[in-house]
Amino acid sequence: MARILIAYVTRKGSTTAIAEAIATELRAAGHTADAVEIEKVSSPKGYDAVVIGGPVYMGHMDGRMGKFVSRHYPDLAGVPVAGFAVGLAAATHDPEGVAWTEKALRAALDPLRPVAETVFAGKLDPEKLSWWQRWITRKAKSPVGDFRDWAAIAAWARDLPGKMNV
Ligand SMILES: Cc1cc2nc3c(=O)[nH]c(=O)nc-3n(C[C@H](O)[C@H](O)[C@H](O)COP(=O)(O)O)c2cc1C
């Protein structure tokens, strides 16, 4: 059984439970899985596979994802890697927004070539936003609520070991 790291970024907390749900599913399949905030990961050394994920803000993945990839590229290049993005484009089934997010995710993980990539619907809680974030999301007509699809997240996680060949 494999040791799998889920290294994730969050700004408002909604990605944390997604990373933990992925870890729970991998553990249920008999693997050791650690969901850890990316800045707390000293090194991915010792893991057989790595999942990297985080939210999209204003069309871009959080910069900490790309920094993690650059810093640890020699270790990450030697193991199977998967990536996920979290955003509201997936909640509104906006094909252009999802395609844009997929592109942003690929750019954040480059030059890694992930064995699996996906975009999950996230959550928007106006109470957690600054005044300008509230203004901008209202202007963009962003949907308010929790759109995280736990069944879709679990299904993606269940397929990972096969794709990662672990
Ligand atoms: C200011 C702001 C900008 C956002 N920009 C995007 C965006 O460009 N595309 C998208 O799909 N979602 C966008 N979102 C939605 C977030 O990705 C979503 O709320 C996500 O669940 C946040 O993850 P976190 O709670 O882990 O930080 C935006 C949210 C905020 C508050």
mmCIF file with all atom_site columns, C-alpha atoms and ligand atoms in Angstrom:
data_model
loop_
_atom_site.group_PDB
_atom_site.id
_atom_site.type_symbol
_atom_site.label_atom_id
_atom_site.label_alt_id
_atom_site.label_comp_id
_atom_site.label_asym_id
_atom_site.label_entity_id
_atom_site.label_seq_id
_atom_site.pdbx_PDB_ins_code
_atom_site.Cartn_x
_atom_site.Cartn_y
_atom_site.Cartn_z
_atom_site.occupancy
_atom_site.B_iso_or_equiv
_atom_site.pdbx_formal_charge
_atom_site.auth_seq_id
_atom_site.auth_comp_id
_atom_site.auth_asym_id
_atom_site.auth_atom_id
_atom_site.pdbx_PDB_model_num
ATOM   1   C CA  . MET A 1 1   ? 0.000   0.000  0.000   1.00 0.00 ? 1   MET A CA  1
ATOM   2   C CA  . ALA A 1 2   ? 1.205   3.483  -0.867  1.00 0.00 ? 2   ALA A CA  1
ATOM   3   C CA  . ARG A 1 3   ? 1.973   6.653  1.090   1.00 0.00 ? 3   ARG A CA  1
ATOM   4   C CA  . ILE A 1 4   ? 0.112   9.505  -0.564  1.00 0.00 ? 4   ILE A CA  1
ATOM   5   C CA  . LEU A 1 5   ? 0.429   13.229 0.203   1.00 0.00 ? 5   LEU A CA  1
ATOM   6   C CA  . ILE A 1 6   ? -2.415  15.632 -0.481  1.00 0.00 ? 6   ILE A CA  1
ATOM   7   C CA  . ALA A 1 7   ? -0.759  19.064 -0.431  1.00 0.00 ? 7   ALA A CA  1
ATOM   8   C CA  . TYR A 1 8   ? -3.391  21.794 -0.594  1.00 0.00 ? 8   TYR A CA  1
ATOM   9   C CA  . VAL A 1 9   ? -3.826  25.538 -0.508  1.00 0.00 ? 9   VAL A CA  1
ATOM   10  C CA  . THR A 1 10  ? -6.807  27.365 0.955   1.00 0.00 ? 10  THR A CA  1
ATOM   11  C CA  . ARG A 1 11  ? -7.690  31.002 1.610   1.00 0.00 ? 11  ARG A CA  1
ATOM   12  C CA  . LYS A 1 12  ? -11.188 30.736 3.060   1.00 0.00 ? 12  LYS A CA  1
ATOM   13  C CA  . GLY A 1 13  ? -11.133 27.123 4.274   1.00 0.00 ? 13  GLY A CA  1
ATOM   14  C CA  . SER A 1 14  ? -13.387 25.338 1.790   1.00 0.00 ? 14  SER A CA  1
ATOM   15  C CA  . THR A 1 15  ? -10.557 23.374 0.129   1.00 0.00 ? 15  THR A CA  1
ATOM   16  C CA  . THR A 1 16  ? -9.494  21.853 3.468   1.00 0.00 ? 16  THR A CA  1
ATOM   17  C CA  . ALA A 1 17  ? -12.506 19.535 3.678   1.00 0.00 ? 17  ALA A CA  1
ATOM   18  C CA  . ILE A 1 18  ? -12.051 18.545 0.017   1.00 0.00 ? 18  ILE A CA  1
ATOM   19  C CA  . ALA A 1 19  ? -8.419  17.540 0.674   1.00 0.00 ? 19  ALA A CA  1
ATOM   20  C CA  . GLU A 1 20  ? -9.528  15.643 3.774   1.00 0.00 ? 20  GLU A CA  1
ATOM   21  C CA  . ALA A 1 21  ? -12.311 13.856 1.862   1.00 0.00 ? 21  ALA A CA  1
ATOM   22  C CA  . ILE A 1 22  ? -9.740  12.707 -0.715  1.00 0.00 ? 22  ILE A CA  1
ATOM   23  C CA  . ALA A 1 23  ? -7.479  11.446 2.098   1.00 0.00 ? 23  ALA A CA  1
ATOM   24  C CA  . THR A 1 24  ? -10.402 9.599  3.738   1.00 0.00 ? 24  THR A CA  1
ATOM   25  C CA  . GLU A 1 25  ? -11.211 7.800  0.487   1.00 0.00 ? 25  GLU A CA  1
ATOM   26  C CA  . LEU A 1 26  ? -7.565  6.809  -0.067  1.00 0.00 ? 26  LEU A CA  1
ATOM   27  C CA  . ARG A 1 27  ? -7.330  5.494  3.502   1.00 0.00 ? 27  ARG A CA  1
ATOM   28  C CA  . ALA A 1 28  ? -10.493 3.455  2.943   1.00 0.00 ? 28  ALA A CA  1
ATOM   29  C CA  . ALA A 1 29  ? -8.663  1.819  0.028   1.00 0.00 ? 29  ALA A CA  1
ATOM   30  C CA  . GLY A 1 30  ? -5.853  0.837  2.426   1.00 0.00 ? 30  GLY A CA  1
ATOM   31  C CA  . HIS A 1 31  ? -3.336  3.585  1.651   1.00 0.00 ? 31  HIS A CA  1
ATOM   32  C CA  . THR A 1 32  ? -1.656  5.977  4.058   1.00 0.00 ? 32  THR A CA  1
ATOM   33  C CA  . ALA A 1 33  ? -2.839  9.476  3.141   1.00 0.00 ? 33  ALA A CA  1
ATOM   34  C CA  . ASP A 1 34  ? -1.862  12.811 4.693   1.00 0.00 ? 34  ASP A CA  1
ATOM   35  C CA  . ALA A 1 35  ? -3.771  15.998 3.821   1.00 0.00 ? 35  ALA A CA  1
ATOM   36  C CA  . VAL A 1 36  ? -1.412  18.870 4.666   1.00 0.00 ? 36  VAL A CA  1
ATOM   37  C CA  . GLU A 1 37  ? -1.520  22.614 3.936   1.00 0.00 ? 37  GLU A CA  1
ATOM   38  C CA  . ILE A 1 38  ? 1.127   23.233 1.299   1.00 0.00 ? 38  ILE A CA  1
ATOM   39  C CA  . GLU A 1 39  ? 3.179   25.687 3.366   1.00 0.00 ? 39  GLU A CA  1
ATOM   40  C CA  . LYS A 1 40  ? 3.464   23.097 6.156   1.00 0.00 ? 40  LYS A CA  1
ATOM   41  C CA  . VAL A 1 41  ? 4.967   20.459 3.837   1.00 0.00 ? 41  VAL A CA  1
ATOM   42  C CA  . SER A 1 42  ? 8.729   20.522 4.367   1.00 0.00 ? 42  SER A CA  1
ATOM   43  C CA  . SER A 1 43  ? 9.280   17.986 1.583   1.00 0.00 ? 43  SER A CA  1
ATOM   44  C CA  . PRO A 1 44  ? 7.262   15.440 -0.422  1.00 0.00 ? 44  PRO A CA  1
ATOM   45  C CA  . LYS A 1 45  ? 10.202  13.004 -0.055  1.00 0.00 ? 45  LYS A CA  1
ATOM   46  C CA  . GLY A 1 46  ? 9.087   9.602  1.195   1.00 0.00 ? 46  GLY A CA  1
ATOM   47  C CA  . TYR A 1 47  ? 5.670   9.736  -0.482  1.00 0.00 ? 47  TYR A CA  1
ATOM   48  C CA  . ASP A 1 48  ? 4.863   7.343  -3.340  1.00 0.00 ? 48  ASP A CA  1
ATOM   49  C CA  . ALA A 1 49  ? 2.369   9.749  -4.935  1.00 0.00 ? 49  ALA A CA  1
ATOM   50  C CA  . VAL A 1 50  ? 1.269   13.367 -4.465  1.00 0.00 ? 50  VAL A CA  1
ATOM   51  C CA  . VAL A 1 51  ? -2.043  15.179 -5.014  1.00 0.00 ? 51  VAL A CA  1
ATOM   52  C CA  . ILE A 1 52  ? -1.777  18.982 -5.288  1.00 0.00 ? 52  ILE A CA  1
ATOM   53  C CA  . GLY A 1 53  ? -4.868  21.159 -5.082  1.00 0.00 ? 53  GLY A CA  1
ATOM   54  C CA  . GLY A 1 54  ? -6.238  24.582 -4.347  1.00 0.00 ? 54  GLY A CA  1
ATOM   55  C CA  . PRO A 1 55  ? -8.766  27.271 -5.215  1.00 0.00 ? 55  PRO A CA  1
ATOM   56  C CA  . VAL A 1 56  ? -8.926  29.546 -8.215  1.00 0.00 ? 56  VAL A CA  1
ATOM   57  C CA  . TYR A 1 57  ? -9.207  33.272 -7.482  1.00 0.00 ? 57  TYR A CA  1
ATOM   58  C CA  . MET A 1 58  ? -9.742  35.817 -10.264 1.00 0.00 ? 58  MET A CA  1
ATOM   59  C CA  . GLY A 1 59  ? -8.874  33.210 -12.873 1.00 0.00 ? 59  GLY A CA  1
ATOM   60  C CA  . HIS A 1 60  ? -5.587  32.101 -11.322 1.00 0.00 ? 60  HIS A CA  1
ATOM   61  C CA  . MET A 1 61  ? -4.558  29.279 -9.056  1.00 0.00 ? 61  MET A CA  1
ATOM   62  C CA  . ASP A 1 62  ? -3.174  30.397 -5.721  1.00 0.00 ? 62  ASP A CA  1
ATOM   63  C CA  . GLY A 1 63  ? 0.541   31.127 -6.315  1.00 0.00 ? 63  GLY A CA  1
ATOM   64  C CA  . ARG A 1 64  ? 1.644   28.836 -3.499  1.00 0.00 ? 64  ARG A CA  1
ATOM   65  C CA  . MET A 1 65  ? 0.859   25.836 -5.709  1.00 0.00 ? 65  MET A CA  1
ATOM   66  C CA  . GLY A 1 66  ? 3.317   26.868 -8.421  1.00 0.00 ? 66  GLY A CA  1
ATOM   67  C CA  . LYS A 1 67  ? 5.971   27.740 -5.821  1.00 0.00 ? 67  LYS A CA  1
ATOM   68  C CA  . PHE A 1 68  ? 5.582   24.274 -4.263  1.00 0.00 ? 68  PHE A CA  1
ATOM   69  C CA  . VAL A 1 69  ? 6.021   22.653 -7.682  1.00 0.00 ? 69  VAL A CA  1
ATOM   70  C CA  . SER A 1 70  ? 9.155   24.693 -8.477  1.00 0.00 ? 70  SER A CA  1
ATOM   71  C CA  . ARG A 1 71  ? 10.718  24.163 -5.064  1.00 0.00 ? 71  ARG A CA  1
ATOM   72  C CA  . HIS A 1 72  ? 10.146  20.404 -4.984  1.00 0.00 ? 72  HIS A CA  1
ATOM   73  C CA  . TYR A 1 73  ? 10.279  19.622 -8.687  1.00 0.00 ? 73  TYR A CA  1
ATOM   74  C CA  . PRO A 1 74  ? 13.105  17.028 -8.456  1.00 0.00 ? 74  PRO A CA  1
ATOM   75  C CA  . ASP A 1 75  ? 11.117  14.977 -5.901  1.00 0.00 ? 75  ASP A CA  1
ATOM   76  C CA  . LEU A 1 76  ? 7.714   15.511 -7.562  1.00 0.00 ? 76  LEU A CA  1
ATOM   77  C CA  . ALA A 1 77  ? 8.988   14.563 -11.014 1.00 0.00 ? 77  ALA A CA  1
ATOM   78  C CA  . GLY A 1 78  ? 9.857   11.097 -9.738  1.00 0.00 ? 78  GLY A CA  1
ATOM   79  C CA  . VAL A 1 79  ? 6.361   10.149 -8.491  1.00 0.00 ? 79  VAL A CA  1
ATOM   80  C CA  . PRO A 1 80  ? 2.844   10.148 -9.941  1.00 0.00 ? 80  PRO A CA  1
ATOM   81  C CA  . VAL A 1 81  ? 1.133   13.495 -9.358  1.00 0.00 ? 81  VAL A CA  1
ATOM   82  C CA  . ALA A 1 82  ? -2.556  14.456 -9.600  1.00 0.00 ? 82  ALA A CA  1
ATOM   83  C CA  . GLY A 1 83  ? -4.058  17.931 -9.345  1.00 0.00 ? 83  GLY A CA  1
ATOM   84  C CA  . PHE A 1 84  ? -7.369  19.522 -8.532  1.00 0.00 ? 84  PHE A CA  1
ATOM   85  C CA  . ALA A 1 85  ? -8.769  23.026 -8.634  1.00 0.00 ? 85  ALA A CA  1
ATOM   86  C CA  . VAL A 1 86  ? -11.706 24.385 -6.630  1.00 0.00 ? 86  VAL A CA  1
ATOM   87  C CA  . GLY A 1 87  ? -13.927 27.141 -7.968  1.00 0.00 ? 87  GLY A CA  1
ATOM   88  C CA  . LEU A 1 88  ? -17.411 28.396 -8.622  1.00 0.00 ? 88  LEU A CA  1
ATOM   89  C CA  . ALA A 1 89  ? -17.293 27.968 -12.418 1.00 0.00 ? 89  ALA A CA  1
ATOM   90  C CA  . ALA A 1 90  ? -17.864 24.266 -11.770 1.00 0.00 ? 90  ALA A CA  1
ATOM   91  C CA  . ALA A 1 91  ? -20.848 25.131 -9.561  1.00 0.00 ? 91  ALA A CA  1
ATOM   92  C CA  . THR A 1 92  ? -22.595 27.048 -12.313 1.00 0.00 ? 92  THR A CA  1
ATOM   93  C CA  . HIS A 1 93  ? -21.573 24.490 -14.981 1.00 0.00 ? 93  HIS A CA  1
ATOM   94  C CA  . ASP A 1 94  ? -19.998 27.329 -16.943 1.00 0.00 ? 94  ASP A CA  1
ATOM   95  C CA  . PRO A 1 95  ? -17.983 25.473 -19.631 1.00 0.00 ? 95  PRO A CA  1
ATOM   96  C CA  . GLU A 1 96  ? -15.752 28.466 -20.458 1.00 0.00 ? 96  GLU A CA  1
ATOM   97  C CA  . GLY A 1 97  ? -14.998 29.085 -16.798 1.00 0.00 ? 97  GLY A CA  1
ATOM   98  C CA  . VAL A 1 98  ? -14.207 25.410 -16.211 1.00 0.00 ? 98  VAL A CA  1
ATOM   99  C CA  . ALA A 1 99  ? -11.953 25.292 -19.305 1.00 0.00 ? 99  ALA A CA  1
ATOM   100 C CA  . TRP A 1 100 ? -10.175 28.433 -18.068 1.00 0.00 ? 100 TRP A CA  1
ATOM   101 C CA  . THR A 1 101 ? -9.700  26.852 -14.627 1.00 0.00 ? 101 THR A CA  1
ATOM   102 C CA  . GLU A 1 102 ? -8.336  23.649 -16.175 1.00 0.00 ? 102 GLU A CA  1
ATOM   103 C CA  . LYS A 1 103 ? -5.817  25.762 -18.070 1.00 0.00 ? 103 LYS A CA  1
ATOM   104 C CA  . ALA A 1 104 ? -4.864  27.649 -14.890 1.00 0.00 ? 104 ALA A CA  1
ATOM   105 C CA  . LEU A 1 105 ? -4.413  24.351 -13.028 1.00 0.00 ? 105 LEU A CA  1
ATOM   106 C CA  . ARG A 1 106 ? -2.188  22.953 -15.782 1.00 0.00 ? 106 ARG A CA  1
ATOM   107 C CA  . ALA A 1 107 ? -0.093  26.146 -15.704 1.00 0.00 ? 107 ALA A CA  1
ATOM   108 C CA  . ALA A 1 108 ? 0.285   25.968 -11.909 1.00 0.00 ? 108 ALA A CA  1
ATOM   109 C CA  . LEU A 1 109 ? 1.483   22.360 -12.067 1.00 0.00 ? 109 LEU A CA  1
ATOM   110 C CA  . ASP A 1 110 ? 3.737   22.812 -15.111 1.00 0.00 ? 110 ASP A CA  1
ATOM   111 C CA  . PRO A 1 111 ? 6.185   21.231 -15.913 1.00 0.00 ? 111 PRO A CA  1
ATOM   112 C CA  . LEU A 1 112 ? 4.675   18.276 -14.034 1.00 0.00 ? 112 LEU A CA  1
ATOM   113 C CA  . ARG A 1 113 ? 2.447   16.066 -16.152 1.00 0.00 ? 113 ARG A CA  1
ATOM   114 C CA  . PRO A 1 114 ? -0.341  14.935 -13.801 1.00 0.00 ? 114 PRO A CA  1
ATOM   115 C CA  . VAL A 1 115 ? -1.948  11.516 -14.230 1.00 0.00 ? 115 VAL A CA  1
ATOM   116 C CA  . ALA A 1 116 ? -5.310  13.068 -13.273 1.00 0.00 ? 116 ALA A CA  1
ATOM   117 C CA  . GLU A 1 117 ? -6.666  16.626 -13.123 1.00 0.00 ? 117 GLU A CA  1
ATOM   118 C CA  . THR A 1 118 ? -10.092 17.919 -12.220 1.00 0.00 ? 118 THR A CA  1
ATOM   119 C CA  . VAL A 1 119 ? -12.099 20.971 -11.187 1.00 0.00 ? 119 VAL A CA  1
ATOM   120 C CA  . PHE A 1 120 ? -14.393 20.727 -8.173  1.00 0.00 ? 120 PHE A CA  1
ATOM   121 C CA  . ALA A 1 121 ? -17.209 23.098 -7.283  1.00 0.00 ? 121 ALA A CA  1
ATOM   122 C CA  . GLY A 1 122 ? -16.363 25.169 -4.193  1.00 0.00 ? 122 GLY A CA  1
ATOM   123 C CA  . LYS A 1 123 ? -18.121 27.326 -1.660  1.00 0.00 ? 123 LYS A CA  1
ATOM   124 C CA  . LEU A 1 124 ? -18.765 31.041 -1.344  1.00 0.00 ? 124 LEU A CA  1
ATOM   125 C CA  . ASP A 1 125 ? -19.555 32.378 2.093   1.00 0.00 ? 125 ASP A CA  1
ATOM   126 C CA  . PRO A 1 126 ? -20.014 36.191 1.915   1.00 0.00 ? 126 PRO A CA  1
ATOM   127 C CA  . GLU A 1 127 ? -19.375 36.447 5.660   1.00 0.00 ? 127 GLU A CA  1
ATOM   128 C CA  . LYS A 1 128 ? -15.778 35.326 5.121   1.00 0.00 ? 128 LYS A CA  1
ATOM   129 C CA  . LEU A 1 129 ? -15.052 37.873 2.383   1.00 0.00 ? 129 LEU A CA  1
ATOM   130 C CA  . SER A 1 130 ? -13.488 41.297 2.582   1.00 0.00 ? 130 SER A CA  1
ATOM   131 C CA  . TRP A 1 131 ? -15.671 44.173 1.395   1.00 0.00 ? 131 TRP A CA  1
ATOM   132 C CA  . TRP A 1 132 ? -14.008 44.275 -2.044  1.00 0.00 ? 132 TRP A CA  1
ATOM   133 C CA  . GLN A 1 133 ? -14.280 40.499 -2.461  1.00 0.00 ? 133 GLN A CA  1
ATOM   134 C CA  . ARG A 1 134 ? -17.990 40.799 -1.649  1.00 0.00 ? 134 ARG A CA  1
ATOM   135 C CA  . TRP A 1 135 ? -18.268 43.611 -4.166  1.00 0.00 ? 135 TRP A CA  1
ATOM   136 C CA  . ILE A 1 136 ? -16.400 41.762 -6.915  1.00 0.00 ? 136 ILE A CA  1
ATOM   137 C CA  . THR A 1 137 ? -18.265 38.463 -6.443  1.00 0.00 ? 137 THR A CA  1
ATOM   138 C CA  . ARG A 1 138 ? -21.589 40.311 -6.434  1.00 0.00 ? 138 ARG A CA  1
ATOM   139 C CA  . LYS A 1 139 ? -20.569 42.114 -9.628  1.00 0.00 ? 139 LYS A CA  1
ATOM   140 C CA  . ALA A 1 140 ? -19.553 38.789 -11.200 1.00 0.00 ? 140 ALA A CA  1
ATOM   141 C CA  . LYS A 1 141 ? -22.926 37.340 -10.084 1.00 0.00 ? 141 LYS A CA  1
ATOM   142 C CA  . SER A 1 142 ? -21.081 34.526 -8.300  1.00 0.00 ? 142 SER A CA  1
ATOM   143 C CA  . PRO A 1 143 ? -23.464 32.023 -6.732  1.00 0.00 ? 143 PRO A CA  1
ATOM   144 C CA  . VAL A 1 144 ? -23.527 32.062 -2.931  1.00 0.00 ? 144 VAL A CA  1
ATOM   145 C CA  . GLY A 1 145 ? -23.535 28.763 -1.080  1.00 0.00 ? 145 GLY A CA  1
ATOM   146 C CA  . ASP A 1 146 ? -21.760 25.452 -0.595  1.00 0.00 ? 146 ASP A CA  1
ATOM   147 C CA  . PHE A 1 147 ? -21.540 23.591 -3.907  1.00 0.00 ? 147 PHE A CA  1
ATOM   148 C CA  . ARG A 1 148 ? -18.977 20.977 -2.903  1.00 0.00 ? 148 ARG A CA  1
ATOM   149 C CA  . ASP A 1 149 ? -20.092 17.653 -4.382  1.00 0.00 ? 149 ASP A CA  1
ATOM   150 C CA  . TRP A 1 150 ? -18.869 15.036 -1.911  1.00 0.00 ? 150 TRP A CA  1
ATOM   151 C CA  . ALA A 1 151 ? -19.904 12.109 -4.118  1.00 0.00 ? 151 ALA A CA  1
ATOM   152 C CA  . ALA A 1 152 ? -17.918 13.506 -7.077  1.00 0.00 ? 152 ALA A CA  1
ATOM   153 C CA  . ILE A 1 153 ? -14.896 14.175 -4.848  1.00 0.00 ? 153 ILE A CA  1
ATOM   154 C CA  . ALA A 1 154 ? -14.991 10.623 -3.427  1.00 0.00 ? 154 ALA A CA  1
ATOM   155 C CA  . ALA A 1 155 ? -15.413 9.096  -6.894  1.00 0.00 ? 155 ALA A CA  1
ATOM   156 C CA  . TRP A 1 156 ? -12.374 11.008 -8.221  1.00 0.00 ? 156 TRP A CA  1
ATOM   157 C CA  . ALA A 1 157 ? -10.311 9.954  -5.198  1.00 0.00 ? 157 ALA A CA  1
ATOM   158 C CA  . ARG A 1 158 ? -11.329 6.294  -5.601  1.00 0.00 ? 158 ARG A CA  1
ATOM   159 C CA  . ASP A 1 159 ? -9.955  6.288  -9.177  1.00 0.00 ? 159 ASP A CA  1
ATOM   160 C CA  . LEU A 1 160 ? -6.627  7.838  -8.187  1.00 0.00 ? 160 LEU A CA  1
ATOM   161 C CA  . PRO A 1 161 ? -4.669  4.746  -7.048  1.00 0.00 ? 161 PRO A CA  1
ATOM   162 C CA  . GLY A 1 162 ? -5.398  3.015  -10.381 1.00 0.00 ? 162 GLY A CA  1
ATOM   163 C CA  . LYS A 1 163 ? -4.310  6.092  -12.331 1.00 0.00 ? 163 LYS A CA  1
ATOM   164 C CA  . MET A 1 164 ? -1.253  6.554  -10.131 1.00 0.00 ? 164 MET A CA  1
ATOM   165 C CA  . ASN A 1 165 ? -0.390  2.896  -10.422 1.00 0.00 ? 165 ASN A CA  1
ATOM   166 C CA  . VAL A 1 166 ? 0.151   2.568  -6.678  1.00 0.00 ? 166 VAL A CA  1
HETATM 167 C C1  . LIG B 2 .   ? -12.601 37.312 -4.825  1.00 0.00 ? 1   LIG B C1  1
HETATM 168 C C2  . LIG B 2 .   ? -12.937 35.950 -5.349  1.00 0.00 ? 1   LIG B C2  1
HETATM 169 C C3  . LIG B 2 .   ? -12.592 35.594 -6.654  1.00 0.00 ? 1   LIG B C3  1
HETATM 170 C C4  . LIG B 2 .   ? -12.919 34.326 -7.164  1.00 0.00 ? 1   LIG B C4  1
HETATM 171 N N1  . LIG B 2 .   ? -12.569 34.022 -8.455  1.00 0.00 ? 1   LIG B N1  1
HETATM 172 C C5  . LIG B 2 .   ? -12.966 32.838 -8.975  1.00 0.00 ? 1   LIG B C5  1
HETATM 173 C C6  . LIG B 2 .   ? -12.683 32.527 -10.340 1.00 0.00 ? 1   LIG B C6  1
HETATM 174 O O1  . LIG B 2 .   ? -12.037 33.283 -11.075 1.00 0.00 ? 1   LIG B O1  1
HETATM 175 N N2  . LIG B 2 .   ? -13.137 31.329 -10.830 1.00 0.00 ? 1   LIG B N2  1
HETATM 176 C C7  . LIG B 2 .   ? -13.862 30.450 -10.067 1.00 0.00 ? 1   LIG B C7  1
HETATM 177 O O2  . LIG B 2 .   ? -14.290 29.407 -10.586 1.00 0.00 ? 1   LIG B O2  1
HETATM 178 N N3  . LIG B 2 .   ? -14.103 30.709 -8.743  1.00 0.00 ? 1   LIG B N3  1
HETATM 179 C C8  . LIG B 2 .   ? -13.679 31.870 -8.187  1.00 0.00 ? 1   LIG B C8  1
HETATM 180 N N4  . LIG B 2 .   ? -13.903 32.142 -6.864  1.00 0.00 ? 1   LIG B N4  1
HETATM 181 C C9  . LIG B 2 .   ? -14.531 31.121 -6.008  1.00 0.00 ? 1   LIG B C9  1
HETATM 182 C C10 . LIG B 2 .   ? -13.509 30.356 -5.134  1.00 0.00 ? 1   LIG B C10 1
HETATM 183 O O3  . LIG B 2 .   ? -12.618 29.620 -5.926  1.00 0.00 ? 1   LIG B O3  1
HETATM 184 C C11 . LIG B 2 .   ? -14.287 29.418 -4.180  1.00 0.00 ? 1   LIG B C11 1
HETATM 185 O O4  . LIG B 2 .   ? -14.970 30.244 -3.257  1.00 0.00 ? 1   LIG B O4  1
HETATM 186 C C12 . LIG B 2 .   ? -13.418 28.410 -3.458  1.00 0.00 ? 1   LIG B C12 1
HETATM 187 O O5  . LIG B 2 .   ? -14.248 27.444 -2.828  1.00 0.00 ? 1   LIG B O5  1
HETATM 188 C C13 . LIG B 2 .   ? -12.498 29.063 -2.437  1.00 0.00 ? 1   LIG B C13 1
HETATM 189 O O6  . LIG B 2 .   ? -11.666 28.116 -1.837  1.00 0.00 ? 1   LIG B O6  1
HETATM 190 P P1  . LIG B 2 .   ? -11.063 28.323 -0.360  1.00 0.00 ? 1   LIG B P1  1
HETATM 191 O O7  . LIG B 2 .   ? -12.248 28.482 0.574   1.00 0.00 ? 1   LIG B O7  1
HETATM 192 O O8  . LIG B 2 .   ? -10.314 27.060 -0.082  1.00 0.00 ? 1   LIG B O8  1
HETATM 193 O O9  . LIG B 2 .   ? -10.185 29.523 -0.379  1.00 0.00 ? 1   LIG B O9  1
HETATM 194 C C14 . LIG B 2 .   ? -13.595 33.382 -6.341  1.00 0.00 ? 1   LIG B C14 1
HETATM 195 C C15 . LIG B 2 .   ? -13.932 33.739 -5.019  1.00 0.00 ? 1   LIG B C15 1
HETATM 196 C C16 . LIG B 2 .   ? -13.608 34.995 -4.522  1.00 0.00 ? 1   LIG B C16 1
HETATM 197 C C17 . LIG B 2 .   ? -13.982 35.347 -3.110  1.00 0.00 ? 1   LIG B C17 1
#
